[in-house]
Coordinates of C-alpha atoms and ligand atoms in Angstrom, one line a residue:
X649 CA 7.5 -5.5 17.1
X650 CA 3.9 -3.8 16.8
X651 CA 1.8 -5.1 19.1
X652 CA -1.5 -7.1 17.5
X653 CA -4.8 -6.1 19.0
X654 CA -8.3 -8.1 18.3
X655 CA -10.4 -5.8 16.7
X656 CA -14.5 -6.4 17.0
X657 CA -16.2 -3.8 15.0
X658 CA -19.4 -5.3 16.7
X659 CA -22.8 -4.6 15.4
X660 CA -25.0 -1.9 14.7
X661 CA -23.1 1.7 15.3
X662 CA -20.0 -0.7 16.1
X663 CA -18.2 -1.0 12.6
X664 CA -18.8 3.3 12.0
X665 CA -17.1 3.9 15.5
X666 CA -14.4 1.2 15.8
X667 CA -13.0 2.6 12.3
X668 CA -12.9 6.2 13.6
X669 CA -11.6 5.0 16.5
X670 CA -8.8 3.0 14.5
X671 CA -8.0 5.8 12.8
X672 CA -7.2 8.5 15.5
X673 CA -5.2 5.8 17.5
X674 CA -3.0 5.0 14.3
X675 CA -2.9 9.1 13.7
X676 CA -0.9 8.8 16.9
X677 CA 1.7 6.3 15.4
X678 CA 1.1 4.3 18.0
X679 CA 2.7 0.4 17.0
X680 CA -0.6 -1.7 16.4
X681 CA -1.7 -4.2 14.1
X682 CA -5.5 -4.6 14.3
X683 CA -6.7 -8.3 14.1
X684 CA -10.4 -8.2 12.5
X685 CA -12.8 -10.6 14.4
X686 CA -16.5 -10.9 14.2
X687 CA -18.6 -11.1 17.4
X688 CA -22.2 -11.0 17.8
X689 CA -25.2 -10.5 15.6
X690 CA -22.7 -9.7 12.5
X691 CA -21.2 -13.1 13.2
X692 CA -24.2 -15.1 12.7
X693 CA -24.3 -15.5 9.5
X694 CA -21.2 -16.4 8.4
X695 CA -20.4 -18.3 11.9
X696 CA -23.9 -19.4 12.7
X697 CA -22.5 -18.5 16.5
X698 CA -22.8 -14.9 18.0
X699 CA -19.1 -15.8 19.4
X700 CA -17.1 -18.0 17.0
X701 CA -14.4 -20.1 18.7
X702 CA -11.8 -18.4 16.4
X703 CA -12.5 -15.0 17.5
X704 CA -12.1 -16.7 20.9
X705 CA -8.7 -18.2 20.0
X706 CA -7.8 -14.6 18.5
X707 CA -8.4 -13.3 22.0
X708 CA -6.3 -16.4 23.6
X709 CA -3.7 -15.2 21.4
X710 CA -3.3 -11.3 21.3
X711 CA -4.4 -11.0 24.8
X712 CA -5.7 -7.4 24.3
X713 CA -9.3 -7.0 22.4
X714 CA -11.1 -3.5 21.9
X715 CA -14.4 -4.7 21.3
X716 CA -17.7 -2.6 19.8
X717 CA -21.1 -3.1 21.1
X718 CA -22.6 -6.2 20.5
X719 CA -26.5 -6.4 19.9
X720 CA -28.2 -9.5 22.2
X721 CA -29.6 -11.6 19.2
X722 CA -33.2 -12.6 20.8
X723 CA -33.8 -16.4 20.7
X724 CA -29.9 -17.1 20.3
X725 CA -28.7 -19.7 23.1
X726 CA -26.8 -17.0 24.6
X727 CA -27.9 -14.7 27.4
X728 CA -25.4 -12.0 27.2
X729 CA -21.8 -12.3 24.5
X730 CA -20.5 -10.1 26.8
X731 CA -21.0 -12.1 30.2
X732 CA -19.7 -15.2 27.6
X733 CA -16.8 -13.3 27.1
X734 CA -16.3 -12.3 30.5
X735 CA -16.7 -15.8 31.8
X736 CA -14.3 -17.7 28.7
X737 CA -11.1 -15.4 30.2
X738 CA -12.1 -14.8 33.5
X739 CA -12.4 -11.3 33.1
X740 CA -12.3 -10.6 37.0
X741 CA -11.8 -7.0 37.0
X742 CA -14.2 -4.0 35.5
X743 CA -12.5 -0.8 35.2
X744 CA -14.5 2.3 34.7
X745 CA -13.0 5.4 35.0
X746 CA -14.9 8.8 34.7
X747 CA -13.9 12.4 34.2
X748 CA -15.6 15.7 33.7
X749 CA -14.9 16.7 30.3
X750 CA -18.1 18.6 28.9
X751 CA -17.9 21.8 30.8
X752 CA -21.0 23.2 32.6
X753 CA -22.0 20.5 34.0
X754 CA -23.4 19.8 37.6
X755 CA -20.1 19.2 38.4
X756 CA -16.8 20.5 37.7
X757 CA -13.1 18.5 38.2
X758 CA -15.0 14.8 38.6
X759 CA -12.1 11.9 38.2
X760 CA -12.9 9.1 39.8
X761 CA -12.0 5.0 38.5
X762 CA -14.1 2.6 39.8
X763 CA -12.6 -0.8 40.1
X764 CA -15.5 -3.4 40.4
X765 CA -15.1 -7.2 41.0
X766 CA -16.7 -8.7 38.0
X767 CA -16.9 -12.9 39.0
X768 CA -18.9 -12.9 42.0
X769 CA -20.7 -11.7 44.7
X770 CA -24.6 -11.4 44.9
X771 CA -24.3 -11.9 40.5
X772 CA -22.7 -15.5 40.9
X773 CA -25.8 -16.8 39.3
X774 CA -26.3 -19.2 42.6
X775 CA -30.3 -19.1 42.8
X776 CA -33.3 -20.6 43.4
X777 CA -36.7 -20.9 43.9
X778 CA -38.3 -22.8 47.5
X779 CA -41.7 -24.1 47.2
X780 CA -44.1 -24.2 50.4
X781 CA -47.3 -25.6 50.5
X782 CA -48.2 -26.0 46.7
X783 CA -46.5 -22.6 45.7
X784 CA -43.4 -23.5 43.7
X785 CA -42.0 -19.7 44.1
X786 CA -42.9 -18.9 47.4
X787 CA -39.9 -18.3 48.3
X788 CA -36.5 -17.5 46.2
X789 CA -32.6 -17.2 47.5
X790 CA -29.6 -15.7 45.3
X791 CA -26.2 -16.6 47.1
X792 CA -23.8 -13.9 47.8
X793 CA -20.8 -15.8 47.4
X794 CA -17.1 -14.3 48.0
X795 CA -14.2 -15.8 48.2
X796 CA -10.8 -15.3 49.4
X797 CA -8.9 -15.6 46.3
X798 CA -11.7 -13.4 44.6
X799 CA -11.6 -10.3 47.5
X800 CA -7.5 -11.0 47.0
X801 CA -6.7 -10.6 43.4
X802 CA -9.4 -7.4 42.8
X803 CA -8.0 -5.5 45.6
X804 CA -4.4 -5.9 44.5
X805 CA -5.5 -5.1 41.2
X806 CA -6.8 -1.8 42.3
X807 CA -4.0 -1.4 45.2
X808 CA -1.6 -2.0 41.9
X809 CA -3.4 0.5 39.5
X810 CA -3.7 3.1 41.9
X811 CA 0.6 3.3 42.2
X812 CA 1.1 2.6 38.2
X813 CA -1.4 5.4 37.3
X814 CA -0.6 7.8 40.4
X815 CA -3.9 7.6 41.8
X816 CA -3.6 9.0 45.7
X817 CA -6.2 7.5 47.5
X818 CA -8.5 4.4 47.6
X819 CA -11.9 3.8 48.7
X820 CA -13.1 0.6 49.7
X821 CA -17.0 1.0 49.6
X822 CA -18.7 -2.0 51.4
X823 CA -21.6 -3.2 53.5
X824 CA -19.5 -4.9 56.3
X825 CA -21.9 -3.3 58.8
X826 CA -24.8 -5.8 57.7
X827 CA -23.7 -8.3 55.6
X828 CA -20.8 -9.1 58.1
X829 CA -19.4 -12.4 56.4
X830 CA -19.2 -11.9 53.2
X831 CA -18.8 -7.9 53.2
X832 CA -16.5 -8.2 56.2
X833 CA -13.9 -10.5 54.2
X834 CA -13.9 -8.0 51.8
X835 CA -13.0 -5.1 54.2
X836 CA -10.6 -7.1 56.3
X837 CA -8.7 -8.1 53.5
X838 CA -8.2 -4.6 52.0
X839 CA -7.2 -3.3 55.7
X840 CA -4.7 -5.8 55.8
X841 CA -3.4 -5.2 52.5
X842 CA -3.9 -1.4 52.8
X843 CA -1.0 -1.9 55.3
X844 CA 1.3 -3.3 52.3
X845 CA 0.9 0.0 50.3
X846 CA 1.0 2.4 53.1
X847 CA 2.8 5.5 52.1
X848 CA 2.0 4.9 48.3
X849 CA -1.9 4.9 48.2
X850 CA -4.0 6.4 51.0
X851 CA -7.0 3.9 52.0
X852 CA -10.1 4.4 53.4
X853 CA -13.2 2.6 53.7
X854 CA -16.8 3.8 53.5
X855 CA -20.0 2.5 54.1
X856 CA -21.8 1.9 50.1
X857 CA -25.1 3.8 51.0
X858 CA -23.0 6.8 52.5
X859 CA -20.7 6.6 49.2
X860 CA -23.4 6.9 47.0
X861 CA -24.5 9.9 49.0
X862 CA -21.2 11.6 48.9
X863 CA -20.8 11.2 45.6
X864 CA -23.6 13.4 44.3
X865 CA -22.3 15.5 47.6
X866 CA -19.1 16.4 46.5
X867 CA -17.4 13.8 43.9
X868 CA -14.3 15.6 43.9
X869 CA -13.8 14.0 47.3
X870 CA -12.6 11.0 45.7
X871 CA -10.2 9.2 43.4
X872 CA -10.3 5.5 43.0
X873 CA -13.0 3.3 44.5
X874 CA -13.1 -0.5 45.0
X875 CA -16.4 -2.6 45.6
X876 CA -17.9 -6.0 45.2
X877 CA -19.8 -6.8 41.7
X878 CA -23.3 -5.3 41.8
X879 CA -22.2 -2.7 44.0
X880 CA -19.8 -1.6 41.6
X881 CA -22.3 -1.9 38.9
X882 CA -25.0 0.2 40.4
X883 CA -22.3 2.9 41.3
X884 CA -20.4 2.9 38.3
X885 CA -23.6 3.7 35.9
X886 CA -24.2 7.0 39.0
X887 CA -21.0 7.7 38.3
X888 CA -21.0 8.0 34.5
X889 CA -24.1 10.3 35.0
X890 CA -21.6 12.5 37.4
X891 CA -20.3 13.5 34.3
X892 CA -22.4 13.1 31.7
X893 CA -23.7 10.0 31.0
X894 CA -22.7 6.9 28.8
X895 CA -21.5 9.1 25.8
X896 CA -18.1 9.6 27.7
X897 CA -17.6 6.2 29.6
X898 CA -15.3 3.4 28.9
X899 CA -14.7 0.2 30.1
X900 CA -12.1 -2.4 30.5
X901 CA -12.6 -5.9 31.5
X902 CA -8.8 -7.1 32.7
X903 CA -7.9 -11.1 33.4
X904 CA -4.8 -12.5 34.3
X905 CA -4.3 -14.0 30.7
X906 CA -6.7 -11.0 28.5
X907 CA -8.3 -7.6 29.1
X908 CA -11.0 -6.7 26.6
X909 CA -11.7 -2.9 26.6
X910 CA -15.2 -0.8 24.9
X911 CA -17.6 1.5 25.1
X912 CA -20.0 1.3 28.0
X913 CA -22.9 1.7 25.6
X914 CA -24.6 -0.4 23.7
X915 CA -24.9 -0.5 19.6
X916 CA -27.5 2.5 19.8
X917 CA -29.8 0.6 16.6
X918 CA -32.1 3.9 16.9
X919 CA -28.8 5.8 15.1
X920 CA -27.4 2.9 13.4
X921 CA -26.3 3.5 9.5
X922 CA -27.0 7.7 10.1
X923 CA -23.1 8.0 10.2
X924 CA -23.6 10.8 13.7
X925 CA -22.7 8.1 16.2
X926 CA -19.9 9.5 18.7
X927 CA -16.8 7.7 19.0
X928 CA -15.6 9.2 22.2
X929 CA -16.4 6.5 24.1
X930 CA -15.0 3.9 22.6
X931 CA -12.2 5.9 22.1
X932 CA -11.5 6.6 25.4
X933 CA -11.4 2.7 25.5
X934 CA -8.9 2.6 23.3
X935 CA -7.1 5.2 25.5
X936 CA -7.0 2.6 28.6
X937 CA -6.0 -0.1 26.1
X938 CA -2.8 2.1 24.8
X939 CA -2.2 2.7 29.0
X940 CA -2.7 -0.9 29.6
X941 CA -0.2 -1.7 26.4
X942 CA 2.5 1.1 28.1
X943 CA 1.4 3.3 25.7
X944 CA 1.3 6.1 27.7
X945 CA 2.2 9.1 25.4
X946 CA -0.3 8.0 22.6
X947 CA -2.5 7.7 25.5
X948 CA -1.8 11.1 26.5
X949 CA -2.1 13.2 23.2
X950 CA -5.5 11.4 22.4
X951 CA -6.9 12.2 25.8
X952 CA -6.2 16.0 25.2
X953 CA -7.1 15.8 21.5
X954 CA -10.7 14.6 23.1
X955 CA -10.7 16.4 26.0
X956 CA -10.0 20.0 23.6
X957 CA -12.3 19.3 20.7
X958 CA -14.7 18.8 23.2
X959 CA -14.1 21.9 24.9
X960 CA -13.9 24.0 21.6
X961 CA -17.1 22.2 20.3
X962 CA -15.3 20.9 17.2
X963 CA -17.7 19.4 14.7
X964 CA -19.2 17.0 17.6
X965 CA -21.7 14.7 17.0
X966 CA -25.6 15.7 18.0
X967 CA -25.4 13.8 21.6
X968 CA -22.4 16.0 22.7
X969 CA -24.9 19.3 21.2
X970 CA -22.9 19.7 17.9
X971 CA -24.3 18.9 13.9
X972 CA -20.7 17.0 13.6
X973 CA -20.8 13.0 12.3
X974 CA -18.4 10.4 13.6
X975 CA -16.3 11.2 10.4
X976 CA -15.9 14.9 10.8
X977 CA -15.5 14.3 15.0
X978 CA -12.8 11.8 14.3
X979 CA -11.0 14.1 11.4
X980 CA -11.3 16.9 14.2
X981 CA -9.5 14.8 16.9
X982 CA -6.4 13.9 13.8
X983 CA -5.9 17.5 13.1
X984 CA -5.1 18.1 17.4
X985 CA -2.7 14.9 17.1
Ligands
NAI750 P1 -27.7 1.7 23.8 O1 -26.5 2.2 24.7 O2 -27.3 1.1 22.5 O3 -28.5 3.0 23.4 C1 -29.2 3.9 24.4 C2 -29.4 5.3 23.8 O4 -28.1 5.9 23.7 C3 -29.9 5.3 22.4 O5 -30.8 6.4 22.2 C4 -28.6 5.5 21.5 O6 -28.9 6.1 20.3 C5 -27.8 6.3 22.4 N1 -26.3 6.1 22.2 C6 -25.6 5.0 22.6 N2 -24.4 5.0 22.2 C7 -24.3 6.2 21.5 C8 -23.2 6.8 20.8 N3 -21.9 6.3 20.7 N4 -23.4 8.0 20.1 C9 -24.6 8.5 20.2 N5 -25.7 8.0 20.8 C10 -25.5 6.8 21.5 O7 -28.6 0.8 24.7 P2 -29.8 -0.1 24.2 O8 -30.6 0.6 23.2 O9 -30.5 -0.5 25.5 O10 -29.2 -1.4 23.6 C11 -29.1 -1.7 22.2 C12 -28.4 -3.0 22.0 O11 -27.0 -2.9 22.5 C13 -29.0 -4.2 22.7 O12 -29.0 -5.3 21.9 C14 -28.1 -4.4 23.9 O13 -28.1 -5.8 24.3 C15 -26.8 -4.0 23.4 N6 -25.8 -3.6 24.4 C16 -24.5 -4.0 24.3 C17 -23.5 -3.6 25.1 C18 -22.1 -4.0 24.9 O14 -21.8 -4.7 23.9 N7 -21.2 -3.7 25.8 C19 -23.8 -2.7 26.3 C20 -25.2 -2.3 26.3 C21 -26.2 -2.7 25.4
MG751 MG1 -24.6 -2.3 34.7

């Protein structure tokens, strides 16, 4: 049985890069049947909605999407497809993995996923404004919520990650020290449960500030690390600039009943229709997707496919330094597999 995956081709850059993308996976063999579904601006016309409802019942149904960039259409009821998507399967966890691959770098032998808790924390969307005396915004509050449950299911999810992908160590990076409620639940339950995977994954916790500086330290110094949302969101864009910025960094947003995987970047309208965007990150998407789908040997050979085109300068596109197009980059990557 080929497994059916929920292709978005997204807008702007999207379509060029999700075909390039489609076509090194299925140079692999790899079993997949790709379910077209439209999503954001390129949905509007024909579904008057930047998210129709069928390409959310797609979703409901496959349970695995690999999505292009979606442009933000100004004026649109919708603040952000993404977050819309993120909230309609509670998308809880945001996986971001990062990895030197563009030699000469600042830094050499960088892997490092970062698990970040995508639901709550300081981004629950609990604010408001306190008037005093005649000034209606004279004060303003946003509510660092975290809950049980919440701190439960993302540590196991990275406890659980770390022993299916043979990750050795795990860093809890928190601000228990000041925030001592909502940061400490956080760090008390991963101690506890740090005690369930003794002897598979090594755990240690760090304060975030010090993190941050140890990761421009020496990044080598660590392998998987766990924080609460915003956290995770500030350290997983410093993280992607460890090794070279948003050209090379995936993402995967994993639920309990979907996981939706893409680029980090967005749909790059300055190079839109100039047929020289680069695929690598979305492919590298699709890469977590295969891993996610027990693909691991597709996974594999695309990984060093990249990671040696890269290396040997094969026909990349200008952003990686080369004259390539996403055409000749993707041919480059089928003639490896
Ligand atoms: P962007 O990531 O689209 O572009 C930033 C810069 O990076 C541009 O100069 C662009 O040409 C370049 N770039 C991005 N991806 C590239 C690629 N694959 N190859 C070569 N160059 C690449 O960010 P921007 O301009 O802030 O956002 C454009 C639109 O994308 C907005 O509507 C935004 O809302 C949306 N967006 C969507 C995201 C998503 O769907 N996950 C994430 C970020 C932004
Ligand atoms: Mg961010």
């Amino acid at each position: 049985m080929p497994h059916t995956v929920t292709l978005i081709p997204g807008d702007g850059i999207g379509p060029d890069i999700t075909e390039a993308v489609v076509r090194v996976v299925e140079a692999t063999g790899a079993d997949i049947q790709w379910d077209r579904r439209a999503a954001g601006v390129a949905a509007i016309e024909q579904h008057t909605t930047p998210l129709p409802q069928e390409t959310i019942d797609a979703i409901r149904e496959t349970r695995v999407a690999l999505k292009g960039p979606l442009t933000t259409p100004v004026g649109v009821g919708f603040r952000s497809i993404n977050v819309a998507l993120r909230k309609e399967f509670d998308l809880y966890a945001n996986v971001r993995p990062a990895k030197t691959i563009v030699p000469g770098g600042r830094y050499e032998g960088v892997d490092i996923v970062l698990v970040r808790e995508n639901t709550e924390g300081l981004y629950s969307g609990v604010e408001h404004y306190i008037g005093i005396s005649g000034d209606p915004r004279a004060a303003a509050e946003s509510v660092m919520l975290v809950t049980r449950f919440g701190v439960e299911r993302i540590l196991r999810y990275a406890f659980e990650y770390a022993v299916k992908n043979g990750r050795k160590k795990l860093t809890l990076a928190h601000k228990a020290n000041i925030l001592k409620y909502t940061q400490g639940l956080f760090l008390d339950v991963g101690r506890e449960m740090a005690k369930e995977f003794e002897g598979r994954v090594e755990f240690e916790d760090r304060i975030i500030d010090a993190t941050a500086m140890q990761l421009v330290m020496d990044p080598t110094k660590f392998d998987m690390i766990v924080c609460e949302n915003m956290f995770g969101d500030i350290l997983s864009d410093q993280i992607a600039g460890l090794v070279g910025g948003l050209g090379l960094a995936p993402g995967a947003n994993i639920g309990k009943d979907a996981a939706i995987f893409e680029a980090v970047h967005g749909s790059a309208p300055d190079i839109a229709g100039k047929g020289i965007a680069n695929p690598a990150a979305l492919l590298l998407a699709a890469v977590l997707m295969l891993e996610h789908l027990e693909m691991r040997d597709e996974a594999g050979r695309i990984s060093r496919a990249l990671e040696s085109a890269i290396r040997e300068k094969d026909t990349l596109t200008p952003d990686l330094g080369g004259t390539g197009t996403t055409d000749t980059f993707a041919d480059a990557l089928i003639r490896r597999l």
